Amino acid sequence: MSPLRLATGVACAAALLVPTAASAAPTLAPAKAPGATTASGNPGYHEKGMADPLVFAHRGASGYRPEHTLAAYDLAVQQSADYIEPDLVMTKDGVLVDRHEPEIGGTTDVAEHPEFADRRTTKTLDGTQVTGWFVDDFTLAELKTLRAKERLGAMRPGSASYDGRFEVPTFEEVLAQREELSRSTGRVVGIIPEIKHSTYLHAEGFDPEAEVVRLAKKYHLNHPKAPIWVQSFELTALKDLRVAHGYRGRSTFLTTVKGGPYDLREEGTTYAELTTAASMEDLSLWIDGFGPEKNAVIARNADGTLGEPTSFVRDAHAAGLKVTPWTFRAENTFLPTDYRSGADPAAHGRMADEVTRFYEIGVDGVFCDQPDICVEARTDFLAGS
């Protein structure tokens, strides 16, 4: 394996999989830590053994409001979501902001701003040529002149009716909102940010991990019992958090059924290799959980129907790791074929029944575009169990 990007300049990719004597030293802050009360009032992510599954508002209540807006997070908490999820990219002046990707043509009205027409460009994002407008070409002040829009407008006209109303929030604004929502609701609202495309951001001259930890410290979240989990599809980013920047919260390694982490592309390492039972045990030194694509937890049959559970949950739990699959969406087009209702791809099908299947096999949480449906399904599941 080739060297990984670490502030120390000495760690290698193998250290992510096979802990050495040095990597096990207390100064490297291994992930294991005692529990804390969660937003829903149940132990959830934070204790050993079975617990009520948590509901994570995927990009906020993104089935009802444009994703990654303060309005989407506010609605999610009103719907009793336990955690809100901001995706993090960086502006030209180094501010963490909340967008799903560095390219913002699909989630803002930037194309309607003639003053930014010359910012449209093509960049390589994790090995793929992408054309559009990129957050890292805008200062925060410039970005604040834009307004969010629904990415799936044809599929979600109700959400699209809110286009043009909301700013792009900074990560700090979302952290402040989390504090206020916790005060106003009388419960601890958690936050589970995802560092997007860390390798790309570092190539552009940024250090998102350092800024995430700085803000976690500022908002008193840099400790093992804090209601924060940091996510990434790249292992290097998660290790950098702890080794280079002293992160003491919890972390989730996101995975897909196909492909592999971009930071380990030179080795050809796949997510499948990193989610074997043996690899899960090795990775448990550095992470606290997995956020797998949901088909890795319950496979789909060839005809698109929901199949049988894999060993993912059992293997992860044996390694002391939590499992929080993504993404549950109510629209027919996103559901297994046997959970759809009617022929309209935008109509809501039987998402509650689908997510209940995942509750039944012991997942620790679920990422939902419509948090209210997942919360209601959880209530019904617990009442019947």
mmCIF file of C-alpha atoms in Angstrom:
data_model
loop_
_atom_site.group_PDB
_atom_site.id
_atom_site.type_symbol
_atom_site.label_atom_id
_atom_site.label_comp_id
_atom_site.label_asym_id
_atom_site.label_seq_id
_atom_site.Cartn_x
_atom_site.Cartn_y
_atom_site.Cartn_z
ATOM 1 C CA MET A 1 0.000 0.000 0.000
ATOM 2 C CA SER A 2 1.165 3.508 -0.778
ATOM 3 C CA PRO A 3 1.416 6.192 1.913
ATOM 4 C CA LEU A 4 -1.785 7.872 3.016
ATOM 5 C CA ARG A 5 -2.257 11.588 3.546
ATOM 6 C CA LEU A 6 -1.704 12.155 7.264
ATOM 7 C CA ALA A 7 -0.461 15.249 9.040
ATOM 8 C CA THR A 8 2.250 13.171 10.667
ATOM 9 C CA GLY A 9 3.492 12.084 7.249
ATOM 10 C CA VAL A 10 4.395 8.632 8.550
ATOM 11 C CA ALA A 11 1.195 6.565 8.648
ATOM 12 C CA CYS A 12 0.433 4.181 5.812
ATOM 13 C CA ALA A 13 -2.709 2.587 4.461
ATOM 14 C CA ALA A 14 -1.945 -0.683 6.196
ATOM 15 C CA ALA A 15 -2.255 1.070 9.533
ATOM 16 C CA LEU A 16 -5.930 1.583 8.819
ATOM 17 C CA LEU A 17 -6.436 -2.163 8.646
ATOM 18 C CA VAL A 18 -3.790 -3.716 10.898
ATOM 19 C CA PRO A 19 -3.142 -1.769 14.124
ATOM 20 C CA THR A 20 0.524 -1.616 15.061
ATOM 21 C CA ALA A 21 1.918 -1.218 18.545
ATOM 22 C CA ALA A 22 2.388 2.475 17.880
ATOM 23 C CA SER A 23 -1.100 2.942 16.471
ATOM 24 C CA ALA A 24 -2.577 1.408 19.604
ATOM 25 C CA ALA A 25 -0.934 3.995 21.857
ATOM 26 C CA PRO A 26 -3.298 6.133 23.958
ATOM 27 C CA THR A 27 -2.159 9.316 22.187
ATOM 28 C CA LEU A 28 -3.881 8.115 19.014
ATOM 29 C CA ALA A 29 -7.289 8.116 20.720
ATOM 30 C CA PRO A 30 -8.852 4.782 19.714
ATOM 31 C CA ALA A 31 -12.572 4.954 19.094
ATOM 32 C CA LYS A 32 -13.940 2.869 21.939
ATOM 33 C CA ALA A 33 -15.650 4.983 24.558
ATOM 34 C CA PRO A 34 -18.478 4.819 27.109
ATOM 35 C CA GLY A 35 -22.035 5.778 26.289
ATOM 36 C CA ALA A 36 -24.339 8.762 26.652
ATOM 37 C CA THR A 37 -28.022 9.583 26.451
ATOM 38 C CA THR A 38 -29.233 10.253 22.929
ATOM 39 C CA ALA A 39 -31.753 12.578 21.382
ATOM 40 C CA SER A 40 -34.602 10.087 21.552
ATOM 41 C CA GLY A 41 -33.996 9.374 25.229
ATOM 42 C CA ASN A 42 -32.954 5.783 24.515
ATOM 43 C CA PRO A 43 -29.389 4.466 24.567
ATOM 44 C CA GLY A 44 -29.342 3.876 20.808
ATOM 45 C CA TYR A 45 -25.835 4.266 19.416
ATOM 46 C CA HIS A 46 -24.256 4.673 22.814
ATOM 47 C CA GLU A 47 -24.599 1.442 24.745
ATOM 48 C CA LYS A 48 -23.893 -2.230 24.209
ATOM 49 C CA GLY A 49 -26.706 -4.625 23.495
ATOM 50 C CA MET A 50 -30.056 -4.099 21.805
ATOM 51 C CA ALA A 51 -31.474 -0.593 21.846
ATOM 52 C CA ASP A 52 -34.119 1.405 20.075
ATOM 53 C CA PRO A 53 -32.895 2.268 16.558
ATOM 54 C CA LEU A 54 -32.199 5.924 15.940
ATOM 55 C CA VAL A 55 -33.667 7.978 13.118
ATOM 56 C CA PHE A 56 -31.192 10.139 11.217
ATOM 57 C CA ALA A 57 -32.676 12.958 9.141
ATOM 58 C CA HIS A 58 -30.844 12.474 5.856
ATOM 59 C CA ARG A 59 -29.842 15.997 4.790
ATOM 60 C CA GLY A 60 -32.688 17.139 7.032
ATOM 61 C CA ALA A 61 -36.299 16.310 6.235
ATOM 62 C CA SER A 62 -35.176 16.303 2.622
ATOM 63 C CA GLY A 63 -38.327 14.629 1.362
ATOM 64 C CA TYR A 64 -40.269 17.764 2.292
ATOM 65 C CA ARG A 65 -37.856 20.708 2.106
ATOM 66 C CA PRO A 66 -34.796 21.461 -0.049
ATOM 67 C CA GLU A 67 -31.946 19.422 1.381
ATOM 68 C CA HIS A 68 -29.254 20.856 3.628
ATOM 69 C CA THR A 69 -31.190 23.935 4.706
ATOM 70 C CA LEU A 70 -31.971 25.126 8.206
ATOM 71 C CA ALA A 71 -35.651 24.696 7.348
ATOM 72 C CA ALA A 72 -35.085 21.023 6.498
ATOM 73 C CA TYR A 73 -33.333 20.433 9.818
ATOM 74 C CA ASP A 74 -35.962 22.273 11.791
ATOM 75 C CA LEU A 75 -38.739 20.200 10.238
ATOM 76 C CA ALA A 76 -36.797 16.990 10.847
ATOM 77 C CA VAL A 77 -36.571 17.715 14.553
ATOM 78 C CA GLN A 78 -40.263 18.620 14.628
ATOM 79 C CA GLN A 79 -40.830 15.149 13.194
ATOM 80 C CA SER A 80 -38.828 13.667 16.113
ATOM 81 C CA ALA A 81 -35.657 12.761 14.238
ATOM 82 C CA ASP A 82 -32.840 11.959 16.655
ATOM 83 C CA TYR A 83 -29.976 13.312 14.543
ATOM 84 C CA ILE A 84 -29.617 15.821 11.725
ATOM 85 C CA GLU A 85 -27.096 15.240 8.937
ATOM 86 C CA PRO A 86 -25.140 18.050 7.242
ATOM 87 C CA ASP A 87 -22.796 17.266 4.346
ATOM 88 C CA LEU A 88 -19.667 19.402 4.424
ATOM 89 C CA VAL A 89 -17.676 21.068 1.659
ATOM 90 C CA MET A 90 -15.520 24.228 1.771
ATOM 91 C CA THR A 91 -15.689 27.710 0.282
ATOM 92 C CA LYS A 92 -12.825 29.532 -1.400
ATOM 93 C CA ASP A 93 -12.096 31.271 1.897
ATOM 94 C CA GLY A 94 -12.013 28.004 3.842
ATOM 95 C CA VAL A 95 -15.440 27.939 5.489
ATOM 96 C CA LEU A 96 -17.267 24.638 5.927
ATOM 97 C CA VAL A 97 -20.691 24.888 4.337
ATOM 98 C CA ASP A 98 -23.573 22.485 3.986
ATOM 99 C CA ARG A 99 -23.951 21.049 0.462
ATOM 100 C CA HIS A 100 -24.164 17.481 -0.748
ATOM 101 C CA GLU A 101 -21.341 17.952 -3.273
ATOM 102 C CA PRO A 102 -18.748 20.587 -4.150
ATOM 103 C CA GLU A 103 -20.721 21.129 -7.389
ATOM 104 C CA ILE A 104 -23.788 23.246 -6.604
ATOM 105 C CA GLY A 105 -25.587 23.637 -9.928
ATOM 106 C CA GLY A 106 -28.256 21.123 -8.947
ATOM 107 C CA THR A 107 -28.913 22.363 -5.425
ATOM 108 C CA THR A 108 -28.795 26.161 -5.752
ATOM 109 C CA ASP A 109 -29.969 28.848 -8.177
ATOM 110 C CA VAL A 110 -26.398 29.688 -9.207
ATOM 111 C CA ALA A 111 -27.249 29.193 -12.907
ATOM 112 C CA GLU A 112 -29.681 32.102 -12.620
ATOM 113 C CA HIS A 113 -26.940 34.500 -11.498
ATOM 114 C CA PRO A 114 -25.295 36.057 -14.570
ATOM 115 C CA GLU A 115 -22.540 37.500 -12.401
ATOM 116 C CA PHE A 116 -21.326 33.946 -11.787
ATOM 117 C CA ALA A 117 -21.636 32.627 -15.350
ATOM 118 C CA ASP A 118 -17.875 32.614 -15.779
ATOM 119 C CA ARG A 119 -17.439 30.416 -12.705
ATOM 120 C CA ARG A 120 -18.890 27.422 -14.575
ATOM 121 C CA THR A 121 -16.010 25.037 -15.144
ATOM 122 C CA THR A 122 -14.978 21.387 -15.349
ATOM 123 C CA LYS A 123 -13.044 19.715 -12.569
ATOM 124 C CA THR A 124 -12.000 16.188 -11.715
ATOM 125 C CA LEU A 125 -13.932 14.965 -8.684
ATOM 126 C CA ASP A 126 -12.747 11.604 -7.391
ATOM 127 C CA GLY A 127 -11.558 10.593 -10.842
ATOM 128 C CA THR A 128 -14.666 11.802 -12.709
ATOM 129 C CA GLN A 129 -14.962 14.893 -14.882
ATOM 130 C CA VAL A 130 -17.731 17.113 -13.493
ATOM 131 C CA THR A 131 -18.942 20.346 -15.090
ATOM 132 C CA GLY A 132 -20.733 23.018 -13.118
ATOM 133 C CA TRP A 133 -20.199 25.546 -10.347
ATOM 134 C CA PHE A 134 -18.013 24.538 -7.404
ATOM 135 C CA VAL A 135 -18.278 25.801 -3.839
ATOM 136 C CA ASP A 136 -14.513 26.172 -3.575
ATOM 137 C CA ASP A 137 -14.628 28.835 -6.330
ATOM 138 C CA PHE A 138 -16.950 31.030 -4.220
ATOM 139 C CA THR A 139 -16.287 33.034 -1.090
ATOM 140 C CA LEU A 140 -18.813 32.625 1.696
ATOM 141 C CA ALA A 141 -20.163 36.105 0.986
ATOM 142 C CA GLU A 142 -20.774 35.155 -2.643
ATOM 143 C CA LEU A 143 -22.334 31.836 -1.705
ATOM 144 C CA LYS A 144 -24.738 33.597 0.630
ATOM 145 C CA THR A 145 -26.257 35.442 -2.351
ATOM 146 C CA LEU A 146 -27.496 32.100 -3.709
ATOM 147 C CA ARG A 147 -30.623 30.248 -2.647
ATOM 148 C CA ALA A 148 -31.218 26.521 -2.253
ATOM 149 C CA LYS A 149 -33.463 24.527 -4.543
ATOM 150 C CA GLU A 150 -34.884 21.007 -4.552
ATOM 151 C CA ARG A 151 -32.525 18.611 -6.318
ATOM 152 C CA LEU A 152 -35.353 16.195 -7.244
ATOM 153 C CA GLY A 153 -37.880 18.776 -8.324
ATOM 154 C CA ALA A 154 -39.940 16.556 -10.631
ATOM 155 C CA MET A 155 -40.087 13.855 -7.965
ATOM 156 C CA ARG A 156 -40.782 16.228 -5.052
ATOM 157 C CA PRO A 157 -42.895 19.178 -6.217
ATOM 158 C CA GLY A 158 -43.959 19.956 -2.646
ATOM 159 C CA SER A 159 -40.363 20.496 -1.644
ATOM 160 C CA ALA A 160 -39.647 22.349 -4.885
ATOM 161 C CA SER A 161 -42.323 24.883 -3.931
ATOM 162 C CA TYR A 162 -39.814 26.166 -1.353
ATOM 163 C CA ASP A 163 -37.119 26.831 -3.974
ATOM 164 C CA GLY A 164 -35.480 30.224 -3.591
ATOM 165 C CA ARG A 165 -36.392 30.746 0.065
ATOM 166 C CA PHE A 166 -33.374 29.464 1.963
ATOM 167 C CA GLU A 167 -29.669 30.270 2.147
ATOM 168 C CA VAL A 168 -26.847 27.779 2.068
ATOM 169 C CA PRO A 169 -25.951 27.382 5.763
ATOM 170 C CA THR A 170 -22.479 27.111 7.197
ATOM 171 C CA PHE A 171 -21.591 24.163 9.395
ATOM 172 C CA GLU A 172 -21.289 26.565 12.312
ATOM 173 C CA GLU A 173 -24.823 27.808 11.704
ATOM 174 C CA VAL A 174 -26.084 24.223 11.792
ATOM 175 C CA LEU A 175 -24.176 23.573 15.024
ATOM 176 C CA ALA A 176 -25.790 26.651 16.574
ATOM 177 C CA GLN A 177 -29.185 25.488 15.309
ATOM 178 C CA ARG A 178 -28.611 22.082 16.917
ATOM 179 C CA GLU A 179 -28.019 23.768 20.264
ATOM 180 C CA GLU A 180 -31.152 25.886 19.917
ATOM 181 C CA LEU A 181 -33.293 22.911 18.855
ATOM 182 C CA SER A 182 -32.029 20.966 21.862
ATOM 183 C CA ARG A 183 -33.057 23.833 24.130
ATOM 184 C CA SER A 184 -36.448 24.386 22.521
ATOM 185 C CA THR A 185 -37.424 20.701 22.414
ATOM 186 C CA GLY A 186 -35.995 19.755 25.813
ATOM 187 C CA ARG A 187 -34.072 16.820 24.346
ATOM 188 C CA VAL A 188 -30.580 16.340 23.007
ATOM 189 C CA VAL A 189 -30.614 16.686 19.239
ATOM 190 C CA GLY A 190 -27.641 14.918 17.703
ATOM 191 C CA ILE A 191 -25.611 15.867 14.647
ATOM 192 C CA ILE A 192 -23.871 13.521 12.209
ATOM 193 C CA PRO A 193 -21.863 15.540 9.672
ATOM 194 C CA GLU A 194 -20.277 13.958 6.628
ATOM 195 C CA ILE A 195 -16.967 15.211 5.252
ATOM 196 C CA LYS A 196 -17.467 15.098 1.484
ATOM 197 C CA HIS A 197 -14.645 14.283 -0.944
ATOM 198 C CA SER A 198 -11.801 14.814 1.506
ATOM 199 C CA THR A 199 -9.115 13.858 -1.010
ATOM 200 C CA TYR A 200 -10.451 16.435 -3.481
ATOM 201 C CA LEU A 201 -10.588 19.156 -0.830
ATOM 202 C CA HIS A 202 -7.021 18.467 0.277
ATOM 203 C CA ALA A 203 -5.873 18.639 -3.353
ATOM 204 C CA GLU A 204 -7.544 22.067 -3.522
ATOM 205 C CA GLY A 205 -5.524 23.186 -0.502
ATOM 206 C CA PHE A 206 -8.059 22.725 2.300
ATOM 207 C CA ASP A 207 -8.086 20.686 5.517
ATOM 208 C CA PRO A 208 -11.733 19.890 6.312
ATOM 209 C CA GLU A 209 -10.855 17.543 9.166
ATOM 210 C CA ALA A 210 -8.990 20.278 11.037
ATOM 211 C CA GLU A 211 -11.940 22.648 10.676
ATOM 212 C CA VAL A 212 -14.470 20.014 11.755
ATOM 213 C CA VAL A 213 -12.498 19.373 14.935
ATOM 214 C CA ARG A 214 -12.028 23.102 15.599
ATOM 215 C CA LEU A 215 -15.770 23.653 15.485
ATOM 216 C CA ALA A 216 -16.510 20.501 17.478
ATOM 217 C CA LYS A 217 -14.304 21.896 20.214
ATOM 218 C CA LYS A 218 -15.893 25.340 19.995
ATOM 219 C CA TYR A 219 -19.356 23.831 20.456
ATOM 220 C CA HIS A 220 -18.243 21.490 23.268
ATOM 221 C CA LEU A 221 -18.722 18.333 21.189
ATOM 222 C CA ASN A 222 -15.184 16.969 21.146
ATOM 223 C CA HIS A 223 -15.612 14.250 23.747
ATOM 224 C CA PRO A 224 -16.739 10.593 23.726
ATOM 225 C CA LYS A 225 -20.203 11.250 25.131
ATOM 226 C CA ALA A 226 -21.044 14.108 22.771
ATOM 227 C CA PRO A 227 -24.068 13.689 20.452
ATOM 228 C CA ILE A 228 -21.870 13.889 17.362
ATOM 229 C CA TRP A 229 -20.663 11.338 14.841
ATOM 230 C CA VAL A 230 -18.444 12.295 11.897
ATOM 231 C CA GLN A 231 -18.850 10.332 8.673
ATOM 232 C CA SER A 232 -16.787 9.811 5.544
ATOM 233 C CA PHE A 233 -16.515 7.415 2.619
ATOM 234 C CA GLU A 234 -12.724 7.788 2.991
ATOM 235 C CA LEU A 235 -10.818 6.028 5.741
ATOM 236 C CA THR A 236 -7.950 8.480 5.684
ATOM 237 C CA ALA A 237 -10.247 11.322 6.685
ATOM 238 C CA LEU A 238 -11.548 9.387 9.681
ATOM 239 C CA LYS A 239 -8.073 8.487 10.851
ATOM 240 C CA ASP A 240 -6.818 12.037 10.297
ATOM 241 C CA LEU A 241 -9.545 13.270 12.626
ATOM 242 C CA ARG A 242 -8.086 11.290 15.499
ATOM 243 C CA VAL A 243 -4.368 11.117 14.744
ATOM 244 C CA ALA A 244 -3.692 14.548 13.296
ATOM 245 C CA HIS A 245 -6.364 16.653 14.968
ATOM 246 C CA GLY A 246 -7.288 15.046 18.271
ATOM 247 C CA TYR A 247 -10.922 14.254 17.559
ATOM 248 C CA ARG A 248 -12.458 12.443 20.541
ATOM 249 C CA GLY A 249 -16.014 11.958 19.327
ATOM 250 C CA ARG A 250 -17.378 9.064 17.307
ATOM 251 C CA SER A 251 -17.068 8.241 13.646
ATOM 252 C CA THR A 252 -18.880 6.272 10.956
ATOM 253 C CA PHE A 253 -17.308 4.728 7.868
ATOM 254 C CA LEU A 254 -19.689 5.006 4.927
ATOM 255 C CA THR A 255 -19.667 2.247 2.319
ATOM 256 C CA THR A 256 -21.315 1.235 -0.927
ATOM 257 C CA VAL A 257 -22.026 -2.210 -2.341
ATOM 258 C CA LYS A 258 -19.684 -1.614 -5.278
ATOM 259 C CA GLY A 259 -16.472 0.345 -5.603
ATOM 260 C CA GLY A 260 -14.037 1.441 -2.946
ATOM 261 C CA PRO A 261 -12.784 4.504 -1.053
ATOM 262 C CA TYR A 262 -11.104 7.046 -3.310
ATOM 263 C CA ASP A 263 -8.239 7.580 -0.871
ATOM 264 C CA LEU A 264 -7.250 3.904 -1.323
ATOM 265 C CA ARG A 265 -7.731 3.840 -5.097
ATOM 266 C CA GLU A 266 -4.067 3.174 -5.856
ATOM 267 C CA GLU A 267 -4.239 -0.080 -3.900
ATOM 268 C CA GLY A 268 -7.520 -1.073 -5.535
ATOM 269 C CA THR A 269 -9.080 -1.600 -2.100
ATOM 270 C CA THR A 270 -12.831 -2.206 -2.261
ATOM 271 C CA TYR A 271 -15.575 -1.614 0.251
ATOM 272 C CA ALA A 272 -16.352 -5.315 0.035
ATOM 273 C CA GLU A 273 -12.837 -6.102 1.294
ATOM 274 C CA LEU A 274 -13.174 -3.543 4.084
ATOM 275 C CA THR A 275 -16.465 -4.966 5.324
ATOM 276 C CA THR A 276 -15.497 -8.585 5.857
ATOM 277 C CA ALA A 277 -15.766 -9.791 9.444
ATOM 278 C CA ALA A 278 -11.971 -9.718 9.819
ATOM 279 C CA SER A 279 -11.638 -6.187 8.419
ATOM 280 C CA MET A 280 -14.442 -4.934 10.647
ATOM 281 C CA GLU A 281 -12.559 -6.203 13.664
ATOM 282 C CA ASP A 282 -9.384 -4.444 12.501
ATOM 283 C CA LEU A 283 -11.158 -1.187 11.727
ATOM 284 C CA SER A 284 -12.886 -1.107 15.101
ATOM 285 C CA LEU A 285 -9.756 0.552 16.522
ATOM 286 C CA TRP A 286 -10.488 3.654 14.458
ATOM 287 C CA ILE A 287 -14.216 3.803 13.851
ATOM 288 C CA ASP A 288 -17.374 3.279 15.877
ATOM 289 C CA GLY A 289 -19.760 2.209 13.170
ATOM 290 C CA PHE A 290 -20.579 1.603 9.536
ATOM 291 C CA GLY A 291 -23.040 3.488 7.374
ATOM 292 C CA PRO A 292 -23.574 0.957 4.575
ATOM 293 C CA GLU A 293 -25.691 1.263 1.493
ATOM 294 C CA LYS A 294 -28.854 -0.508 2.606
ATOM 295 C CA ASN A 295 -28.538 -3.241 -0.045
ATOM 296 C CA ALA A 296 -25.423 -4.434 1.786
ATOM 297 C CA VAL A 297 -27.605 -5.171 4.819
ATOM 298 C CA ILE A 298 -30.611 -6.714 3.094
ATOM 299 C CA ALA A 299 -29.838 -7.632 -0.489
ATOM 300 C CA ARG A 300 -32.142 -7.018 -3.441
ATOM 301 C CA ASN A 301 -33.174 -9.942 -5.598
ATOM 302 C CA ALA A 302 -32.619 -9.896 -9.345
ATOM 303 C CA ASP A 303 -36.193 -8.731 -9.906
ATOM 304 C CA GLY A 304 -35.743 -5.765 -7.544
ATOM 305 C CA THR A 305 -37.671 -7.260 -4.656
ATOM 306 C CA LEU A 306 -36.275 -7.184 -1.132
ATOM 307 C CA GLY A 307 -34.219 -10.281 -0.441
ATOM 308 C CA GLU A 308 -32.659 -11.838 2.623
ATOM 309 C CA PRO A 309 -30.405 -10.253 5.261
ATOM 310 C CA THR A 310 -26.665 -10.561 4.809
ATOM 311 C CA SER A 311 -24.215 -11.095 7.663
ATOM 312 C CA PHE A 312 -23.338 -7.381 7.771
ATOM 313 C CA VAL A 313 -25.160 -6.507 10.989
ATOM 314 C CA ARG A 314 -24.050 -9.661 12.775
ATOM 315 C CA ASP A 315 -20.395 -9.199 11.753
ATOM 316 C CA ALA A 316 -20.311 -5.510 12.680
ATOM 317 C CA HIS A 317 -21.931 -6.092 16.057
ATOM 318 C CA ALA A 318 -19.430 -8.871 16.767
ATOM 319 C CA ALA A 319 -16.695 -6.281 16.221
ATOM 320 C CA GLY A 320 -18.443 -3.822 18.565
ATOM 321 C CA LEU A 321 -19.526 -1.543 15.724
ATOM 322 C CA LYS A 322 -22.913 0.028 14.998
ATOM 323 C CA VAL A 323 -24.757 -0.239 11.676
ATOM 324 C CA THR A 324 -26.816 2.644 10.262
ATOM 325 C CA PRO A 325 -27.815 1.980 6.635
ATOM 326 C CA TRP A 326 -28.807 4.579 4.050
ATOM 327 C CA THR A 327 -31.033 5.813 2.465
ATOM 328 C CA PHE A 328 -34.741 5.193 3.082
ATOM 329 C CA ARG A 329 -36.967 7.196 0.740
ATOM 330 C CA ALA A 330 -40.719 6.974 0.417
ATOM 331 C CA GLU A 331 -41.075 7.428 -3.338
ATOM 332 C CA ASN A 332 -41.784 4.285 -5.361
ATOM 333 C CA THR A 333 -38.749 4.736 -7.574
ATOM 334 C CA PHE A 334 -36.428 4.243 -4.574
ATOM 335 C CA LEU A 335 -38.241 1.280 -3.026
ATOM 336 C CA PRO A 336 -37.879 -2.450 -3.635
ATOM 337 C CA THR A 337 -40.359 -3.443 -6.319
ATOM 338 C CA ASP A 338 -42.516 -5.400 -3.883
ATOM 339 C CA TYR A 339 -42.867 -2.354 -1.616
ATOM 340 C CA ARG A 340 -44.186 0.008 -4.291
ATOM 341 C CA SER A 341 -47.758 1.276 -4.474
ATOM 342 C CA GLY A 342 -49.126 1.881 -7.962
ATOM 343 C CA ALA A 343 -47.225 2.865 -11.080
ATOM 344 C CA ASP A 344 -46.362 6.501 -10.345
ATOM 345 C CA PRO A 345 -42.616 6.612 -9.580
ATOM 346 C CA ALA A 346 -43.082 9.733 -7.423
ATOM 347 C CA ALA A 347 -45.959 8.321 -5.348
ATOM 348 C CA HIS A 348 -45.215 7.125 -1.837
ATOM 349 C CA GLY A 349 -45.033 3.375 -1.408
ATOM 350 C CA ARG A 350 -44.570 1.154 1.640
ATOM 351 C CA MET A 351 -41.412 2.698 3.055
ATOM 352 C CA ALA A 352 -42.600 2.058 6.620
ATOM 353 C CA ASP A 353 -42.768 -1.662 5.910
ATOM 354 C CA GLU A 354 -39.343 -1.626 4.278
ATOM 355 C CA VAL A 355 -37.625 0.153 7.163
ATOM 356 C CA THR A 356 -39.354 -2.179 9.631
ATOM 357 C CA ARG A 357 -37.567 -5.109 7.979
ATOM 358 C CA PHE A 358 -34.296 -3.404 8.881
ATOM 359 C CA TYR A 359 -35.435 -2.696 12.444
ATOM 360 C CA GLU A 360 -36.249 -6.394 12.796
ATOM 361 C CA ILE A 361 -32.689 -7.503 12.035
ATOM 362 C CA GLY A 362 -31.184 -5.143 14.597
ATOM 363 C CA VAL A 363 -29.795 -2.108 12.788
ATOM 364 C CA ASP A 364 -28.800 0.674 15.160
ATOM 365 C CA GLY A 365 -30.237 3.503 13.109
ATOM 366 C CA VAL A 366 -31.548 4.459 9.682
ATOM 367 C CA PHE A 367 -31.043 7.445 7.392
ATOM 368 C CA CYS A 368 -34.396 8.729 6.136
ATOM 369 C CA ASP A 369 -35.488 11.470 3.744
ATOM 370 C CA GLN A 370 -38.915 11.406 5.418
ATOM 371 C CA PRO A 371 -38.045 11.122 9.132
ATOM 372 C CA ASP A 372 -41.678 11.121 10.249
ATOM 373 C CA ILE A 373 -42.331 7.832 8.447
ATOM 374 C CA CYS A 374 -39.301 6.173 10.019
ATOM 375 C CA VAL A 375 -40.245 7.495 13.469
ATOM 376 C CA GLU A 376 -43.808 6.192 13.170
ATOM 377 C CA ALA A 377 -42.566 2.837 11.897
ATOM 378 C CA ARG A 378 -40.200 2.627 14.862
ATOM 379 C CA THR A 379 -43.042 3.350 17.282
ATOM 380 C CA ASP A 380 -45.159 0.602 15.745
ATOM 381 C CA PHE A 381 -42.230 -1.819 15.688
ATOM 382 C CA LEU A 382 -41.382 -1.264 19.347
ATOM 383 C CA ALA A 383 -45.028 -1.554 20.357
ATOM 384 C CA GLY A 384 -45.215 -4.949 18.702
ATOM 385 C CA SER A 385 -41.878 -6.311 19.863
#
